[in-house]
Short mmCIF file of C-alpha atoms and ligand atoms in Angstrom, two decimals:
data_model
loop_
_atom_site.label_atom_id
_atom_site.label_comp_id
_atom_site.label_asym_id
_atom_site.label_seq_id
_atom_site.Cartn_x
_atom_site.Cartn_y
_atom_site.Cartn_z
CA MET A 8 10.78 -35.80 -69.39
CA GLU A 9 12.05 -35.34 -65.69
CA PRO A 10 11.20 -32.45 -63.68
CA ALA A 11 13.82 -29.91 -63.54
CA ALA A 12 15.57 -29.92 -60.18
CA PRO A 13 14.85 -27.52 -57.26
CA VAL A 14 16.53 -24.06 -56.75
CA ALA A 15 18.10 -22.86 -53.48
CA LEU A 16 19.72 -19.86 -52.87
CA VAL A 17 21.99 -20.02 -49.81
CA THR A 18 24.02 -16.80 -48.61
CA GLY A 19 27.48 -17.16 -47.06
CA ALA A 20 27.87 -19.96 -49.29
CA ALA A 21 31.91 -18.86 -49.68
CA ASN A 22 33.43 -20.39 -46.36
CA GLY A 23 32.30 -22.63 -43.75
CA ILE A 24 28.58 -23.34 -42.83
CA GLY A 25 27.30 -22.24 -45.77
CA ARG A 26 29.76 -23.82 -48.10
CA ALA A 27 28.69 -27.54 -46.45
CA ILE A 28 25.03 -25.91 -47.11
CA THR A 29 25.52 -25.38 -50.64
CA LEU A 30 27.88 -28.61 -51.20
CA ARG A 31 25.08 -31.15 -49.37
CA LEU A 32 22.15 -29.31 -51.11
CA ARG A 33 23.82 -29.66 -54.22
CA ASP A 34 24.56 -33.68 -53.66
CA ASP A 35 20.98 -33.46 -52.60
CA GLY A 36 19.83 -32.51 -55.99
CA PHE A 37 19.46 -28.60 -55.94
CA ARG A 38 20.56 -26.24 -58.19
CA VAL A 39 22.27 -24.12 -56.02
CA ALA A 40 23.01 -20.66 -56.40
CA ALA A 41 25.80 -19.79 -54.00
CA ALA A 42 25.85 -15.92 -52.79
CA ASP A 43 28.55 -14.38 -50.72
CA ILE A 44 30.52 -10.84 -50.39
CA GLU A 45 33.58 -12.65 -51.40
CA PRO A 46 33.75 -14.86 -54.33
CA VAL A 47 32.59 -18.02 -54.59
CA GLY A 48 34.46 -21.08 -55.62
CA PRO A 49 33.28 -22.45 -58.51
CA ALA A 50 31.57 -26.32 -58.10
CA ASP A 51 29.21 -28.27 -60.59
CA GLY A 52 25.47 -27.46 -59.89
CA VAL A 53 25.91 -24.14 -58.28
CA THR A 54 26.44 -20.47 -59.40
CA GLY A 55 28.20 -17.83 -57.46
CA TYR A 56 26.83 -14.53 -56.84
CA GLU A 57 28.31 -11.37 -55.49
CA LEU A 58 25.79 -10.21 -52.28
CA ASP A 59 26.12 -7.66 -49.65
CA VAL A 60 23.22 -9.05 -47.46
CA SER A 61 23.21 -5.97 -45.61
CA ASP A 62 22.01 -3.91 -48.87
CA LEU A 63 18.78 -4.20 -48.28
CA GLU A 64 17.62 -2.50 -51.63
CA ALA A 65 19.90 -5.02 -53.78
CA LEU A 66 18.27 -8.35 -52.53
CA GLU A 67 14.53 -8.39 -54.88
CA PRO A 68 16.90 -7.60 -57.38
CA LEU A 69 19.44 -10.41 -56.67
CA VAL A 70 16.55 -12.94 -56.60
CA SER A 71 14.74 -11.89 -59.47
CA ARG A 72 17.76 -12.54 -61.14
CA ILE A 73 18.39 -16.19 -59.79
CA GLU A 74 15.14 -16.96 -60.52
CA GLN A 75 15.20 -16.14 -64.50
CA HIS A 76 18.74 -17.52 -64.96
CA VAL A 77 18.14 -20.72 -62.46
CA GLY A 78 14.59 -20.45 -61.92
CA PRO A 79 12.05 -20.32 -59.38
CA LEU A 80 13.66 -20.74 -55.94
CA ALA A 81 12.37 -23.47 -53.10
CA ALA A 82 14.89 -23.52 -50.66
CA LEU A 83 16.53 -20.28 -49.31
CA VAL A 84 19.32 -21.07 -46.50
CA ASN A 85 20.72 -17.19 -44.38
CA VAL A 86 24.26 -18.04 -43.67
CA ALA A 87 26.16 -14.94 -44.18
CA GLY A 88 27.63 -14.04 -41.02
CA ILE A 89 30.65 -11.83 -38.94
CA CYS A 90 31.10 -11.86 -35.90
CA LEU A 91 32.70 -8.81 -34.16
CA PRO A 92 33.40 -9.25 -30.67
CA GLU A 93 33.89 -6.01 -28.31
CA PRO A 94 32.68 -5.91 -24.57
CA VAL A 95 30.18 -3.25 -24.06
CA ASP A 96 32.02 -0.61 -23.36
CA ARG A 97 34.40 -0.70 -26.14
CA LEU A 98 31.50 -1.66 -28.77
CA THR A 99 30.95 1.11 -31.48
CA LEU A 100 28.09 1.65 -33.16
CA ASP A 101 29.66 0.87 -36.38
CA ALA A 102 30.33 -2.41 -35.26
CA TYR A 103 26.65 -2.69 -33.69
CA ARG A 104 25.66 -1.71 -36.60
CA ARG A 105 27.57 -3.51 -39.24
CA GLN A 106 26.83 -6.68 -37.00
CA HIS A 107 22.69 -6.25 -36.90
CA ALA A 108 22.83 -5.37 -40.81
CA VAL A 109 24.45 -8.52 -41.66
CA LEU A 110 22.91 -10.93 -39.33
CA MET A 111 19.29 -9.98 -38.62
CA ASP A 112 18.46 -6.65 -41.36
CA GLY A 113 19.74 -8.59 -44.03
CA PRO A 114 18.43 -12.14 -43.77
CA VAL A 115 14.90 -10.96 -42.21
CA TRP A 116 14.58 -8.88 -45.82
CA LEU A 117 15.84 -11.60 -47.64
CA ALA A 118 13.81 -14.01 -46.07
CA ARG A 119 10.63 -11.59 -46.68
CA THR A 120 11.68 -11.45 -50.28
CA ALA A 121 12.29 -15.06 -51.28
CA GLY A 122 9.66 -16.25 -48.93
CA LEU A 123 6.72 -13.76 -50.45
CA ARG A 124 8.05 -14.92 -54.21
CA MET A 125 7.38 -18.94 -53.04
CA ALA A 126 4.30 -17.97 -51.30
CA ALA A 127 3.00 -16.75 -54.80
CA ARG A 128 3.86 -20.36 -55.80
CA GLY A 129 2.13 -22.29 -52.97
CA TYR A 130 5.28 -23.35 -51.94
CA GLY A 131 9.22 -23.10 -50.18
CA ARG A 132 11.29 -23.99 -47.36
CA ILE A 133 13.37 -21.41 -45.60
CA VAL A 134 15.89 -21.86 -43.21
CA ASN A 135 18.13 -18.85 -40.86
CA ILE A 136 20.75 -20.21 -39.18
CA THR A 137 21.15 -18.16 -36.27
CA SER A 138 23.49 -19.63 -33.15
CA VAL A 139 23.21 -20.75 -29.50
CA HIS A 140 23.83 -16.98 -28.84
CA ALA A 141 20.51 -16.24 -29.20
CA SER A 142 19.40 -17.87 -25.80
CA VAL A 143 22.68 -17.51 -23.99
CA GLY A 144 25.24 -14.78 -23.59
CA GLU A 145 28.41 -14.46 -23.41
CA PRO A 146 30.17 -11.36 -22.54
CA GLY A 147 31.59 -9.39 -25.31
CA THR A 148 28.54 -10.89 -27.72
CA LEU A 149 26.17 -7.72 -27.25
CA ALA A 150 25.73 -6.87 -31.18
CA TYR A 151 25.94 -10.75 -32.23
CA ASP A 152 22.90 -11.98 -29.80
CA SER A 153 20.39 -9.94 -29.95
CA ALA A 154 20.75 -9.60 -33.47
CA LYS A 155 20.64 -13.54 -33.92
CA ALA A 156 17.64 -13.78 -31.67
CA GLY A 157 15.90 -11.15 -34.05
CA LEU A 158 16.59 -13.61 -36.35
CA GLU A 159 15.11 -16.17 -34.29
CA ALA A 160 12.07 -13.65 -33.67
CA ALA A 161 11.26 -12.92 -37.32
CA THR A 162 11.64 -16.73 -38.29
CA ARG A 163 8.20 -17.32 -35.99
CA THR A 164 6.56 -14.88 -37.51
CA LEU A 165 7.51 -15.51 -41.25
CA ALA A 166 6.51 -19.32 -40.23
CA ILE A 167 3.09 -17.99 -39.32
CA GLU A 168 2.05 -16.13 -41.97
CA LEU A 169 3.60 -17.70 -44.76
CA GLY A 170 2.53 -21.28 -43.59
CA PRO A 171 -0.79 -20.98 -45.00
CA ARG A 172 0.66 -20.38 -48.16
CA GLY A 173 2.87 -23.22 -48.29
CA VAL A 174 5.83 -21.37 -46.51
CA ILE A 175 7.85 -23.40 -43.82
CA VAL A 176 10.33 -21.51 -42.24
CA ASN A 177 12.58 -22.41 -39.58
CA SER A 178 16.28 -21.77 -37.97
CA VAL A 179 19.01 -23.63 -36.95
CA ALA A 180 20.83 -22.46 -33.89
CA PRO A 181 24.69 -24.17 -33.74
CA GLY A 182 27.07 -24.12 -30.99
CA PHE A 183 30.88 -24.55 -31.62
CA VAL A 184 31.75 -24.87 -35.14
CA ARG A 185 35.33 -25.79 -36.79
CA THR A 186 35.57 -22.72 -39.43
CA ARG A 187 37.49 -19.42 -39.93
CA MET A 188 35.18 -17.92 -37.41
CA SER A 189 36.54 -19.58 -33.94
CA VAL A 190 39.70 -17.80 -34.87
CA LEU A 191 40.41 -14.97 -32.63
CA ASN A 192 43.60 -12.83 -32.48
CA GLY A 193 45.32 -15.38 -34.79
CA VAL A 194 43.92 -18.12 -32.28
CA ASN A 195 41.38 -20.96 -32.82
CA GLU A 196 39.91 -21.27 -29.47
CA LEU A 197 38.35 -24.89 -30.36
CA ASP A 198 42.19 -25.55 -30.04
CA SER A 199 42.93 -23.85 -26.92
CA ALA A 200 44.25 -25.34 -23.40
CA TRP A 201 40.63 -24.09 -21.88
CA PHE A 202 37.99 -25.46 -24.75
CA ARG A 203 40.10 -28.61 -23.70
CA ASP A 204 39.60 -28.37 -20.02
CA ILE A 205 35.55 -27.48 -19.53
CA TYR A 206 34.18 -28.42 -23.10
CA GLN A 207 36.14 -31.58 -23.37
CA GLY A 208 37.55 -32.38 -19.66
CA HIS A 209 34.72 -31.51 -18.02
CA GLY A 210 32.25 -32.35 -20.25
CA LYS A 211 30.55 -29.18 -20.43
CA LEU A 212 30.03 -30.23 -24.42
CA PRO A 213 28.65 -33.38 -23.99
CA LEU A 214 29.62 -34.98 -27.65
CA ARG A 215 32.80 -33.21 -26.17
CA HIS A 216 33.77 -31.87 -29.89
CA PRO A 217 33.13 -29.26 -31.85
CA ALA A 218 30.67 -29.60 -35.14
CA GLU A 219 32.54 -30.02 -38.71
CA PRO A 220 30.16 -27.59 -41.10
CA GLY A 221 28.82 -30.81 -42.38
CA GLU A 222 27.47 -31.55 -39.38
CA ILE A 223 25.10 -28.74 -39.37
CA ALA A 224 24.41 -28.95 -43.09
CA GLY A 225 22.88 -32.65 -42.55
CA ALA A 226 20.32 -30.57 -40.28
CA VAL A 227 19.54 -28.23 -43.00
CA SER A 228 19.18 -30.69 -45.21
CA TYR A 229 16.41 -32.27 -43.90
CA LEU A 230 14.48 -29.11 -42.99
CA VAL A 231 14.33 -27.64 -46.49
CA SER A 232 13.66 -30.63 -47.86
CA ALA A 233 10.12 -31.68 -49.34
CA ASP A 234 9.96 -34.56 -46.73
CA ASN A 235 9.82 -31.94 -43.54
CA THR A 236 6.09 -31.42 -44.68
CA TYR A 237 4.98 -30.27 -41.06
CA CYS A 238 7.91 -29.12 -39.03
CA THR A 239 8.06 -24.67 -39.32
CA GLY A 240 8.19 -21.96 -36.76
CA GLN A 241 11.20 -23.98 -34.54
CA ARG A 242 15.28 -23.59 -33.93
CA LEU A 243 16.81 -27.09 -34.60
CA VAL A 244 19.52 -26.31 -31.60
CA VAL A 245 22.92 -28.11 -33.27
CA ASP A 246 25.43 -28.13 -30.34
CA GLY A 247 26.72 -31.49 -29.35
CA GLY A 248 24.44 -30.81 -26.58
CA LEU A 249 26.25 -27.94 -25.07
CA THR A 250 23.09 -25.88 -23.69
CA VAL A 251 21.81 -28.51 -22.04
CA THR A 252 24.41 -28.65 -19.15
CA PHE A 253 25.01 -26.46 -16.32
N1 NAD B 15 31.40 -20.86 -36.57
C1 NAD B 15 30.82 -21.22 -35.50
O1 NAD B 15 30.77 -21.67 -34.46
C2 NAD B 15 29.25 -20.66 -35.49
C3 NAD B 15 28.50 -20.76 -34.52
C4 NAD B 15 27.04 -20.35 -34.32
C5 NAD B 15 26.50 -20.04 -35.61
N2 NAD B 15 27.15 -19.87 -36.55
C6 NAD B 15 27.01 -18.80 -37.46
O2 NAD B 15 26.96 -19.36 -38.52
C7 NAD B 15 26.89 -18.69 -39.96
C8 NAD B 15 28.48 -18.87 -40.99
O3 NAD B 15 29.37 -18.87 -40.39
P1 NAD B 15 31.01 -19.58 -40.56
O4 NAD B 15 31.47 -20.32 -39.14
O5 NAD B 15 30.65 -20.31 -41.35
O6 NAD B 15 31.84 -18.44 -40.92
P2 NAD B 15 32.96 -18.14 -41.61
O7 NAD B 15 33.01 -16.87 -41.75
O8 NAD B 15 33.83 -19.21 -42.41
O9 NAD B 15 31.52 -17.52 -43.34
C9 NAD B 15 30.62 -17.05 -42.64
C10 NAD B 15 30.49 -16.68 -44.65
O10 NAD B 15 29.50 -15.23 -44.48
C11 NAD B 15 30.12 -14.72 -45.55
N3 NAD B 15 29.39 -12.84 -45.01
C12 NAD B 15 30.03 -12.15 -44.20
N4 NAD B 15 29.40 -10.90 -44.74
C13 NAD B 15 28.63 -10.73 -45.58
C14 NAD B 15 27.81 -10.00 -46.38
N5 NAD B 15 27.43 -8.30 -46.18
N6 NAD B 15 27.08 -10.37 -47.41
C15 NAD B 15 27.43 -11.55 -47.74
N7 NAD B 15 28.41 -12.63 -47.27
C16 NAD B 15 29.06 -11.86 -46.14
C17 NAD B 15 31.35 -14.60 -45.73
O11 NAD B 15 32.12 -13.58 -46.81
C18 NAD B 15 31.57 -16.25 -45.56
O12 NAD B 15 31.82 -17.14 -46.60
C19 NAD B 15 27.42 -17.49 -39.43
O13 NAD B 15 25.91 -16.59 -39.53
C20 NAD B 15 27.51 -17.68 -37.86
O14 NAD B 15 27.05 -16.57 -37.71
C21 NAD B 15 28.85 -20.06 -36.37
#
């Protein structure tokens, strides 16, 4: 009899990078539990789950339900995210808390929750989608940047504690990716004159083009695969060279 396909949980799976990762892992042979606060579009090999990742009490019951219905988790990819840019002096406490809850507290607690179950079985792969913003700053993204940096710190600690029990934990840090998150005030920043001038014209972005979501999914595909036996606690920067230029 064929062994059952491994199971992956992907959050933020309804749109953008999360959707691309969901379909890529499905094509790699995973059965995918696709969780999002928005409805997840139907796809073969994918089961949708409703999730607000900031609701920490809901995470253990969700993982339990997925493991009963789909099977024991072999992989978790934390993708769900929001970005509410505001200059420091206009940032409200609500917006600060919401970004930290969705971008850091939820993913960290979900990684702990799923990671402990994986550790008890002696095998697991976790990837946290962070951002170049975890290591370089920009005006207006205080809450986003600090939450993403916190998620990278948690990635390292989880890798250290869970590694001896067979669980590998990494983060993937994208740069510019063409999704709805690049639309600010109705304008896609990737189609703006300043993006074309600075990043493409003047070469601040060595590969000259923003990533498509599938290019991020490709990096995740390796890190969550059984081929990845020795890379843990790392951040893989997938930014077209953005952060290696002055
Ligand atoms: N687009 C970029 O340029 C870029 C760059 C670096 C990092 N990222 C990160 O990639 C991830 C995916 O972003 P994207 O660009 O695909 O944006 P997106 O808006 O297309 O996707 C984000 C998804 O997260 C879901 N989500 C939001 N809040 C949630 C919650 N509380 N619980 C569960 N799901 C929730 C949304 O419904 C959506 O499906 C985010 O963590 C983002 O910070 C994006």
